XYZ file of C-alpha atoms in Angstrom:
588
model
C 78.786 -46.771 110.757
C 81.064 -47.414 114.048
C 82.348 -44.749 115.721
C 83.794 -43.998 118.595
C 81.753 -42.421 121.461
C 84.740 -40.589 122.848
C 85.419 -39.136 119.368
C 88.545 -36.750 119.668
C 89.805 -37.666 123.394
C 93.507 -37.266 122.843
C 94.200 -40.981 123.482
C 96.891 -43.297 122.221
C 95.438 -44.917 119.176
C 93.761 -43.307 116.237
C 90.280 -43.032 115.570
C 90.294 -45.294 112.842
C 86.628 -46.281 113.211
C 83.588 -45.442 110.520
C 83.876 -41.721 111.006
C 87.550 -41.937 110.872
C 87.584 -43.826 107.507
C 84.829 -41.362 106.288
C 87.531 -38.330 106.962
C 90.372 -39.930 105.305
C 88.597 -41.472 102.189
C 87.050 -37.294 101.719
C 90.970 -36.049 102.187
C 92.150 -38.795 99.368
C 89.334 -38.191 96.972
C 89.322 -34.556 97.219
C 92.957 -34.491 97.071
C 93.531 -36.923 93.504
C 90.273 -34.460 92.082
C 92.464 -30.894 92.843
C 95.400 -32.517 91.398
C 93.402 -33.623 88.452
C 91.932 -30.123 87.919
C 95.370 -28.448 88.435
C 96.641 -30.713 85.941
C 93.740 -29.578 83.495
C 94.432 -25.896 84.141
C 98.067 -26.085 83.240
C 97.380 -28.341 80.550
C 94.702 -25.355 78.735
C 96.962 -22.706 80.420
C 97.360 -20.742 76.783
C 93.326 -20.642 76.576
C 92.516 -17.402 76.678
C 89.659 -17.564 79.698
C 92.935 -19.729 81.753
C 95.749 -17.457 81.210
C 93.975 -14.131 82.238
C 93.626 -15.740 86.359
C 97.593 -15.680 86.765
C 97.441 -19.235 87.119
C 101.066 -19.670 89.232
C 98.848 -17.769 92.044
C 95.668 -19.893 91.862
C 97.879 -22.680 92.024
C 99.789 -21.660 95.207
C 97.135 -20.325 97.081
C 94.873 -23.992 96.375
C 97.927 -25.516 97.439
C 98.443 -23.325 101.147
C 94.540 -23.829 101.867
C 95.072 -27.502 100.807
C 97.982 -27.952 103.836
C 95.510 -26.449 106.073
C 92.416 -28.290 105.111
C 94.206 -31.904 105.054
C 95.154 -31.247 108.494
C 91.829 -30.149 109.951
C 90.011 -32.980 107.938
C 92.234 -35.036 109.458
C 92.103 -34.056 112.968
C 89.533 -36.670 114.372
C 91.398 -39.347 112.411
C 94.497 -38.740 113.858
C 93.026 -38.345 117.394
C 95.114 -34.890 118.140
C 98.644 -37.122 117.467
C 99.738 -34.074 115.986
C 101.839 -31.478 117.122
C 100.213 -28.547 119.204
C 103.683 -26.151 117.630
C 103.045 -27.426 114.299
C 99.084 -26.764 114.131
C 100.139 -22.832 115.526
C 102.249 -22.542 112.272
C 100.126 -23.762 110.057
C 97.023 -22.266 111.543
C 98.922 -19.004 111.536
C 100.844 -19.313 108.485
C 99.316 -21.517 105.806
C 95.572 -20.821 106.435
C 96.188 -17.014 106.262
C 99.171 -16.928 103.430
C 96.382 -19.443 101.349
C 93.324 -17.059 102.073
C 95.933 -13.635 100.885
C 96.857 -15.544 97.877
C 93.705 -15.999 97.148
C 92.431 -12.683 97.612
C 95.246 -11.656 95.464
C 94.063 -14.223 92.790
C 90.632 -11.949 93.075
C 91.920 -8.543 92.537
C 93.218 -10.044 89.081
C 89.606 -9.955 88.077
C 89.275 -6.337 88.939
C 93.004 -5.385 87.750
C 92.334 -6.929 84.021
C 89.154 -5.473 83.933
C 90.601 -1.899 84.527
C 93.096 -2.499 82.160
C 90.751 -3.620 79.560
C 88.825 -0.283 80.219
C 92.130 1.537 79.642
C 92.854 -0.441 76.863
C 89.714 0.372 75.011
C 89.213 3.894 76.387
C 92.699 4.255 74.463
C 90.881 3.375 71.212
C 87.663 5.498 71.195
C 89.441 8.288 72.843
C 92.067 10.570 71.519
C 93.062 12.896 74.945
C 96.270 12.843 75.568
C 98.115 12.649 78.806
C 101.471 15.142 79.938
C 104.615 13.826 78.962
C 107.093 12.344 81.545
C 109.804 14.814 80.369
C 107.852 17.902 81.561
C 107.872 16.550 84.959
C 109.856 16.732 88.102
C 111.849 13.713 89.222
C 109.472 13.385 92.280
C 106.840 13.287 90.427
C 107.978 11.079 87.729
C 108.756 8.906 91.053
C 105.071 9.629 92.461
C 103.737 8.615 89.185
C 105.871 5.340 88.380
C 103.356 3.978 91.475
C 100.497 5.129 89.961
C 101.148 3.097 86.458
C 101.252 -0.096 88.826
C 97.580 -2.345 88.111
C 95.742 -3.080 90.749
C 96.949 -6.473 90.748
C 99.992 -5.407 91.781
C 99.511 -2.843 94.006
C 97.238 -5.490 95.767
C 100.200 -7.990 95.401
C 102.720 -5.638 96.923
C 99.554 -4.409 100.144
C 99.688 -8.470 100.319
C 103.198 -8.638 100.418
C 103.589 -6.866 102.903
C 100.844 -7.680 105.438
C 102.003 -11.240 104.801
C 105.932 -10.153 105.950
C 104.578 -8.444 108.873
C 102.562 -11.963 110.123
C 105.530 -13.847 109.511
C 107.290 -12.016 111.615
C 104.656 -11.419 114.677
C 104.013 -14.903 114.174
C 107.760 -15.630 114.868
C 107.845 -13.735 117.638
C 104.945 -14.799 119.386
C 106.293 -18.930 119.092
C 109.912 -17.610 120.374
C 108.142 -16.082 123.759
C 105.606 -18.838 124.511
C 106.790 -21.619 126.198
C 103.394 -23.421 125.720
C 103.801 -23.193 121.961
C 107.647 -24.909 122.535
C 105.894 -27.546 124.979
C 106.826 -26.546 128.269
C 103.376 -26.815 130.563
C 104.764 -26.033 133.528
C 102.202 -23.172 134.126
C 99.794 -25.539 134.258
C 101.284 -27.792 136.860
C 101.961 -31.230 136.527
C 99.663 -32.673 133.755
C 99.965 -35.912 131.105
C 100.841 -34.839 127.364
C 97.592 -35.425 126.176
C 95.857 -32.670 128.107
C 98.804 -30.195 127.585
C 97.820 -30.864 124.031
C 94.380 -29.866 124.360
C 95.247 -26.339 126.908
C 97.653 -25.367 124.152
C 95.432 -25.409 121.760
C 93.292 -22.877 124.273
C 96.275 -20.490 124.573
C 96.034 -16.572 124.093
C 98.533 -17.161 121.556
C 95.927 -17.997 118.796
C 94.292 -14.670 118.964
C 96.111 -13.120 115.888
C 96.016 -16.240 113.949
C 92.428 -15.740 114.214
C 92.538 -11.787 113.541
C 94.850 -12.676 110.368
C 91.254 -14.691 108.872
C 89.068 -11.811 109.734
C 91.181 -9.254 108.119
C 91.298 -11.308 104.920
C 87.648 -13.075 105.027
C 86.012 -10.274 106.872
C 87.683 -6.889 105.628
C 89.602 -7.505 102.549
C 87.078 -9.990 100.962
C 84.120 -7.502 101.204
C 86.083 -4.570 100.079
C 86.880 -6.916 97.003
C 83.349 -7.351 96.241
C 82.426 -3.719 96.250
C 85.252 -2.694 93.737
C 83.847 -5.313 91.565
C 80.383 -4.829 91.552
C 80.156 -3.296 88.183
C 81.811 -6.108 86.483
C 79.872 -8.398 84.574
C 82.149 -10.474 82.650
C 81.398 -13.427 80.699
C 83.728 -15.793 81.927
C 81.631 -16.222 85.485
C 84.478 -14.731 87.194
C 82.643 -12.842 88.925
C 80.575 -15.303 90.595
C 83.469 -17.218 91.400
C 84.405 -14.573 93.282
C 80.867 -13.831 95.041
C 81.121 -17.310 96.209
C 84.575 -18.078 97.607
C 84.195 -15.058 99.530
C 80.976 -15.217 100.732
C 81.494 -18.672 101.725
C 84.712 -18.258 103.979
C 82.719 -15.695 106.257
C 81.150 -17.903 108.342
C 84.358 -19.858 109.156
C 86.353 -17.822 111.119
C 83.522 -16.741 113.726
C 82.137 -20.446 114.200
C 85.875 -21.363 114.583
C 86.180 -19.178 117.544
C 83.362 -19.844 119.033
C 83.386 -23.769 118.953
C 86.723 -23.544 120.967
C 85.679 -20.764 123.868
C 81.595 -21.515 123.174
C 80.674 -24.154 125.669
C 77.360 -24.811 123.562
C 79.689 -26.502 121.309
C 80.867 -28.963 123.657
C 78.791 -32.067 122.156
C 79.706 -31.665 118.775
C 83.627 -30.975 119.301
C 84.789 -34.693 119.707
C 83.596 -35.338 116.223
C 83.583 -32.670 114.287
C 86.326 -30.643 115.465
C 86.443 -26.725 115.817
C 88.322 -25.984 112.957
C 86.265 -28.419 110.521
C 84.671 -24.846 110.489
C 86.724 -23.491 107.967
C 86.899 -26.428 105.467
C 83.484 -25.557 103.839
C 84.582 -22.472 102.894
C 88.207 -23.720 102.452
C 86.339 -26.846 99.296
C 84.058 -23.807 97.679
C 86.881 -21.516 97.335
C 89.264 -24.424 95.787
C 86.300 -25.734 93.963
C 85.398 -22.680 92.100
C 89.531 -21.455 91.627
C 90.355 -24.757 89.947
C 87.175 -25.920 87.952
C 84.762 -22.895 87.092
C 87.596 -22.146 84.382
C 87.686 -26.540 83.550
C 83.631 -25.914 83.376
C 84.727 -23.206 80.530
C 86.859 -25.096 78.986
C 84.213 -28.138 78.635
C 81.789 -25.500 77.621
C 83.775 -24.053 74.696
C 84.731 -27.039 73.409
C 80.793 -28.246 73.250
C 79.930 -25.114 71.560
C 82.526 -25.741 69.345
C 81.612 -29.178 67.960
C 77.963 -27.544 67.671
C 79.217 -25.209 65.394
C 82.387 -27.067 63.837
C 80.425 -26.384 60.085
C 80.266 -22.747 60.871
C 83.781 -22.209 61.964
C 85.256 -24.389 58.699
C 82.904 -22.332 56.579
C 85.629 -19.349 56.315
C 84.626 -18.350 52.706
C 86.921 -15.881 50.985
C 89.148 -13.073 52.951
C 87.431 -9.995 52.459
C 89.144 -6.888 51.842
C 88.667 -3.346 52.749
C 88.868 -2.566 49.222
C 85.405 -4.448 48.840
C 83.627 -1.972 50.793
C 84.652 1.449 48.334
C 82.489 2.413 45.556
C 83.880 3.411 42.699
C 84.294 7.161 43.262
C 86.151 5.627 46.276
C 84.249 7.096 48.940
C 84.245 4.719 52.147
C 80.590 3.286 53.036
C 79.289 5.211 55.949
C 79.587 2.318 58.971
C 76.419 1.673 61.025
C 76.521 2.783 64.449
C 74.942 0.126 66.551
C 75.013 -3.956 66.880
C 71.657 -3.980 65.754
C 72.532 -2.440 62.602
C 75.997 -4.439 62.491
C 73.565 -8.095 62.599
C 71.403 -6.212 59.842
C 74.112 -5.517 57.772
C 75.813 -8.684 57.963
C 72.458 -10.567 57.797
C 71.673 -8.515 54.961
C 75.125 -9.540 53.294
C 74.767 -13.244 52.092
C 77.902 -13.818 54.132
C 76.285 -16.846 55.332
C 76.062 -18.442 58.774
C 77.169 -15.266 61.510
C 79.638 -18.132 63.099
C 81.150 -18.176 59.874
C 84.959 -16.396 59.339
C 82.903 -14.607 56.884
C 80.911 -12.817 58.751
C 83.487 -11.964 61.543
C 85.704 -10.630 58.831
C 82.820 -8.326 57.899
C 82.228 -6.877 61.205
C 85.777 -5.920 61.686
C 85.763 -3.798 58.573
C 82.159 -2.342 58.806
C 82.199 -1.584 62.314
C 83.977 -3.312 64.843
C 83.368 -1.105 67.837
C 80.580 -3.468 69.396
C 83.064 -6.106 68.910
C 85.784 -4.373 70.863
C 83.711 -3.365 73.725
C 82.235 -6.956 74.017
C 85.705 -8.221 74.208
C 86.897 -5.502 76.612
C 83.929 -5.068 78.924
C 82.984 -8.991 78.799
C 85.669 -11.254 77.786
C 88.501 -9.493 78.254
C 90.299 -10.124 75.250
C 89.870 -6.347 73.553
C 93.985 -6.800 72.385
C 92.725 -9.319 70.178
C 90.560 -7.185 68.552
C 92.683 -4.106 68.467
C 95.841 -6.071 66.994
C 92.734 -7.471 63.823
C 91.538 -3.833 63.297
C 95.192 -2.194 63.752
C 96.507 -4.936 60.867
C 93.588 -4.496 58.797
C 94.738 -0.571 58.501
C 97.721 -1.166 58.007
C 97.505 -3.363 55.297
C 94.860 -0.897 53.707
C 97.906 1.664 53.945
C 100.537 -0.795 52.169
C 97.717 -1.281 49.421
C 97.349 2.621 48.885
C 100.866 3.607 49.267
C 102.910 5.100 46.335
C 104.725 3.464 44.115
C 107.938 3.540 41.996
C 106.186 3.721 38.520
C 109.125 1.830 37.470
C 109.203 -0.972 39.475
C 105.913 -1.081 40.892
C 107.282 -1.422 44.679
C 106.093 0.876 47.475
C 108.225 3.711 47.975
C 111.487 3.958 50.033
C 109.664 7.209 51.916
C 106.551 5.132 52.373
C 108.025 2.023 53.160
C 109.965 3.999 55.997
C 106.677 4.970 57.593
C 104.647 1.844 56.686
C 107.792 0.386 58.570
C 107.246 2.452 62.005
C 103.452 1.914 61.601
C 104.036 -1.376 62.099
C 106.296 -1.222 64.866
C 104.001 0.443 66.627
C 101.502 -2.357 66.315
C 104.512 -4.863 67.548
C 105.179 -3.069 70.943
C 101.329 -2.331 71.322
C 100.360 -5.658 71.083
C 102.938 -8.443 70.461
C 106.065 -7.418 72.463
C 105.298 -9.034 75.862
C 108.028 -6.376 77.001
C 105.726 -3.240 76.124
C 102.068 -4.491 75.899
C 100.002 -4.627 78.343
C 98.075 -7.692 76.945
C 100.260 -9.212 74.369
C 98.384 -10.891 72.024
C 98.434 -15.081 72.729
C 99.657 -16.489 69.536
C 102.227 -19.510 68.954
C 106.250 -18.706 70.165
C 107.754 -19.495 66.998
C 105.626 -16.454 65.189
C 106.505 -14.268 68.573
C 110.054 -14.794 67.779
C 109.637 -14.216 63.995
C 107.972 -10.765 64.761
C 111.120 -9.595 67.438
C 113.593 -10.713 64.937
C 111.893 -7.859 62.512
C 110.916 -5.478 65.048
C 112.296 -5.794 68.404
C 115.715 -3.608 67.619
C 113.245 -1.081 66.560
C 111.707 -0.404 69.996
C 113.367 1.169 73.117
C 114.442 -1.542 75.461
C 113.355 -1.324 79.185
C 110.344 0.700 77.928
C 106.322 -0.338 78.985
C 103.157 -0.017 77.214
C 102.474 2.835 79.182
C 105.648 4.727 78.719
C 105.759 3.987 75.122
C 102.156 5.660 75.114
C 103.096 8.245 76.886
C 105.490 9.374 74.596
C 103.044 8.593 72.251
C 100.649 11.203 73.647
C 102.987 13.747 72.460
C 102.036 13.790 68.978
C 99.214 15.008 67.618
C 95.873 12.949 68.417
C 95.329 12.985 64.563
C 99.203 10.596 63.932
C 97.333 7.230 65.930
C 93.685 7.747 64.107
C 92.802 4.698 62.015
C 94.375 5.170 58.875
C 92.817 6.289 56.162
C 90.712 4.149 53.227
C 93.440 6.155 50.579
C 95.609 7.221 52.434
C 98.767 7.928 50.109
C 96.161 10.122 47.573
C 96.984 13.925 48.014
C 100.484 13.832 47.792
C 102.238 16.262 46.364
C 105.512 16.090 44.162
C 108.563 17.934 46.244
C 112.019 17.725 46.795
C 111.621 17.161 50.275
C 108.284 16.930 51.956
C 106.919 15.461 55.362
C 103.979 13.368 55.483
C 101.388 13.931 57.863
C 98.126 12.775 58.569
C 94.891 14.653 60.000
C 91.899 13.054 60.881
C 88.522 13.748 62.453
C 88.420 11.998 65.960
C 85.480 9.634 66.645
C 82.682 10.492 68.489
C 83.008 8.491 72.340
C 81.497 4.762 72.238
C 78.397 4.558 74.467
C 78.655 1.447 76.948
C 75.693 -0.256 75.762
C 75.821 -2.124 72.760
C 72.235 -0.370 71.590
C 73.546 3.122 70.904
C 77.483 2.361 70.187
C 79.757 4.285 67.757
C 82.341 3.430 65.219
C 85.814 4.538 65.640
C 86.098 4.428 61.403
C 87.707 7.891 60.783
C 87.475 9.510 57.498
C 91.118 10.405 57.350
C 92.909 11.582 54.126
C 96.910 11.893 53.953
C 97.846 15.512 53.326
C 101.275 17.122 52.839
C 101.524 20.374 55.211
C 104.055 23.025 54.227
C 103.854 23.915 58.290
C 106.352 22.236 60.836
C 105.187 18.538 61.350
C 105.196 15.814 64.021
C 107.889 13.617 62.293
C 107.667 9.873 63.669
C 111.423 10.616 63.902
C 111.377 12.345 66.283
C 110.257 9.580 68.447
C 112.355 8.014 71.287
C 110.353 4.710 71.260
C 111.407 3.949 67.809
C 115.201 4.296 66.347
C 114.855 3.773 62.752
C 117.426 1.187 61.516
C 116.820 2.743 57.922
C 117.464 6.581 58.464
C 115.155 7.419 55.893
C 117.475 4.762 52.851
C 114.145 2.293 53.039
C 113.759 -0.899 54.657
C 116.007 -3.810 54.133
C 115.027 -6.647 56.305
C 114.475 -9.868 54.868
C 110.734 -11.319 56.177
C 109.228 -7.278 55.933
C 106.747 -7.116 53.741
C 103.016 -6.877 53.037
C 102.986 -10.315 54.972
C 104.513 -9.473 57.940
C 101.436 -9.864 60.122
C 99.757 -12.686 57.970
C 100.103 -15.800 60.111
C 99.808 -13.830 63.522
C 96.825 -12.956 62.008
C 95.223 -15.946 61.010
C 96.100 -17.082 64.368
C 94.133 -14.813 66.488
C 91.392 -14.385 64.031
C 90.837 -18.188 64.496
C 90.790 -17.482 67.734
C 88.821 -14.449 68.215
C 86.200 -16.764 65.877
C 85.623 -19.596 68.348
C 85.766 -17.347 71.568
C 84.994 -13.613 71.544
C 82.691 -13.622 68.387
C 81.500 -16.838 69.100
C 79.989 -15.655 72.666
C 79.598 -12.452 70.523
C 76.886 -13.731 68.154
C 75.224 -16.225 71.037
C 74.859 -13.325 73.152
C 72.910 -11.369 70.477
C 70.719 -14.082 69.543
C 69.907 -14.697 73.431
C 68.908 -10.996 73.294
C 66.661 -11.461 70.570
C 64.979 -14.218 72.235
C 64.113 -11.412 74.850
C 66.139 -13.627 77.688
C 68.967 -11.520 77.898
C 69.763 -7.931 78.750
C 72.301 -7.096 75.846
C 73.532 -4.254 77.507
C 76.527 -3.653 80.106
């Protein structure tokens, strides 16, 4: 391969010799395979592993560290015919706004994995929290930061370092005349060498502080907050290794311009070419770890296609009460969830069967899979919260007339399942709303949306929620309409024992199956009324909306059922049977 033995001298043509064509063909090859991966990502961007990463970030941080690294690449090509001004502001603007983004991109992984905690903590767990009303302004105000997620806290710390190097970036240019191309200091000297002194400048110092706050402080403090996390979607790893590998960069960086030991590589592999190793790892694994899952669901899928099409009948919770219509007492562990399924005849554990099973037996190793693993515990909570519901509607009373539930019952069955809409279908008030198709979204806020109070989060609507009894959000009952009593004018109210806390390990986990009875209580009740998240359209006269019935929920249903099937349970059952085979440590 010719090259040139003056490499990089600053000269008047371009080095377009063996080395030079070497550069360019890397730029144009790496270049058409990011855009091909980006491409790929938006493409899956509703798959669940793809639309946890906040993909508009990814995007635009790969694209800031792509400026940077096209440049650099091609520096010997181009034989420094580029701008000395124009490599300070994208040296001190691009390099460091790409490596913030992507930092930001990182703290996702530790924000959603906080919130799944939350989310499931909020389903084994029945303490409640102080209302917002009992509370001064200022600390209303105090605690409206604290209900941020880490992701945007981190966004808004970002945000703000990145304002403050725009602007002492800014005013560092507007008071060097070096950076505007006046040399004068230096005496009278041709352009080429001015080029290579302003490159040499004082000036560069905070461009190179900027990558050792983000590479060298930021980046390890990321990987110390995460170091609990073990998720399943290699995120994790992803993370170990961008960071990791954009350490080095920075350091060599510096010292290949002041270091004279460098001086004999420098003319061909130019000081900044320092940074693009860790620059292609942290693109590579941002852009195609999640293409790598995609590939590798889709294999497992066609492995198992017979499994997944193998649905069997819906089974219902009335399958699992004997005939004196006492509720089965669930097993407490995955081990004895596999036994009992295995035990079954519900055929192959890949099978819609079997997944149906586990969510009414005991779902609770399910749930903390999906929260502590894959990050989809909403999924799961939305499949148990339906499946209650629906026991509810099949218990309630009815007009012995007519046969139809209720107008009483229908009022609360009503509010029940508004709840479930603005706890996990209302991308307004859930904090993970539930990824099913728009046109069953829509269908959903038609029937519900008037029904919750606008402007209002997750976490507000809980925390009005937290002023009602624990007992009113326990999983509702197997019968749960049964002790009623004939009156005038009665309240209904439920009571409930709370589950026992869920160990973390899948080995010694709990169920959160209540036995809960309906009771009517002669003492002053919580009314569901009497909650400002909810404003009744009804007032008590029933529920006339066309589309609310029993099969309100059905198609969202199906929908993420499918899709808990070939994802969470999927990785679900494989990761049991890899613990069986003894190469796997099952727990978290």
């Amino acid at each position: 391969m010719q090259i040139n033995p003056l490499g990089r001298n600053w000269g008047s043509l371009v080095n377009w010799d063996g080395l030079g064509k070497l550069y360019a063909g890397v730029t144009i090859a790496w270049t058409v395979a990011l855009l091909a991966g980006i491409i790929c990502l938006v493409w899956y961007r509703r798959s669940p592993f793809v639309r946890i990463r906040n993909l508009p970030i990814a995007i635009t941080s790969t694209f800031f560290l792509h400026i940077y690294l096209v440049k650099i690449l091609l520096a010997y090509t181009t034989n420094g015919h580029f701008l000395c001004s124009a490599e300070f502001w994208i040296m001190s603007i691009y390099l460091p706004f790409g490596i913030a983004l992507f930092q930001a991109n990182v703290t996702q992984l530790r924000s959603v994995a906080e919130q799944q905690e939350c989310l499931l903590l909020r389903q084994t767990s029945h303490n409640g929290t102080p209302a917002l009303a009992s509370q001064s302004w200022f600390r209303r105000v105090l605690q409206s930061g604290s209900r941020l997620t880490q992701a945007q806290k981190s966004y808004i710390f970002i945000a703000i370092g990145m304002i403050i190097q725009l602007i002492v970036t800014s005013a560092i240019y507007a008071t060097s005349p070096t950076l505007q191309g006046d040399w004068s200091s230096y005496g009278q000297i041709p352009f080429n060498k001015g080029q290579v002194k302003c490159r040499k400048t004082v000036e560069w110092v905070p461009s190179a502080f900027w990558q050792l706050f983000w590479t060298w402080i930021y980046g390890p403090y990321e990987l110390y907050r995460i170091r609990h996390i073990r998720d399943a979607h290699r995120w994790r790893l992803q993370t170990i290794l961008c960071i990791v590998s954009g350490l080095p960069g920075s350091p060599l960086w510096i010292a290949s311009v002041f270091s004279k030991a460098f001086k004999p590589v420098n003319p061909w592999f130019v000081p900044p070419m320092w940074l693009a190793p860790g620059i292609i790892v942290m693109q590579f694994a941002t852009v195609f770890f999640p293409i790598f899952e995609i590939f590798e669901q889709r294999n497992s899928m066609l492995k198992r296609v017979d499994s997944f099409s193998s649905t069997g009948s819906t089974l219902r919770a009335t399958s699992f009460i004997s005939e004196k219509g006492d509720r089965r007492q669930p097993r407490t562990s995955t081990s004895d969830l596999f036994d009992e399924l295995n035990s079954a005849s519900v055929g192959r554990l890949y099978s819609m069967l079997a997944l149906e099973r586990a969510l009414i037996v005991n779902p609770t190793p399910l749930l903390h899979y999906a929260a502590k693993k894959d990050f989809t515990a909403e999924n799961i909570v939305f499949l148990t919260s339906v499946r209650d519901w629906r026991q509810a509607w099949a218990s309630a009373p009815r007009n012995p007339d007519t046969g139809k539930v209720t107008e009483d019952a229908q009022v609360r069955l009503f509010k029940m399942a508004v709840e479930i809409f603005a706890e996990s279908v209302d991308e307004k008030t859930a904090d993970f709303p539930i990824n099913i198709e728009g046109h069953m979204r829509k269908e959903l806020a038609r029937i519900f949306s008037p029904d919750v109070l606008n402007g209002l989060s997750g976490f507000a609507v809980r925390k009005i929620r937290d002023r009602a009894p624990p007992s009113l959000y326990s999983t509702p009952p197997a019968t749960p309409w049964a002790d009623q009593k004939k009156a005038g004018s009665v309240t209904t109210t439920v009571t409930a024992t709370p589950p026992s806390s869920a160990d973390t390990t899948f080995g010694s986990l709990s169920s959160n199956n209540s036995a809960v009875k309906m009771v009517m209580s002669e003492s002053k009740p919580y009314r569901l009324e009497d909650r400002p998240d909810l404003s009744p359209q009804t007032n008590g006269r029933g529920i006339d909306i066309p589309g609310f019935d029993e099969h309100v929920f059905d198609e969202a249903e199906s929908s993420i059922k499918y899709l808990v099937l070939t994802n969470t349970w999927r990785k679900f059952v494989e990761l049991r049977e890899k613990d069986e085979e003894g190469g796997f440590d099952f727990g978290f």
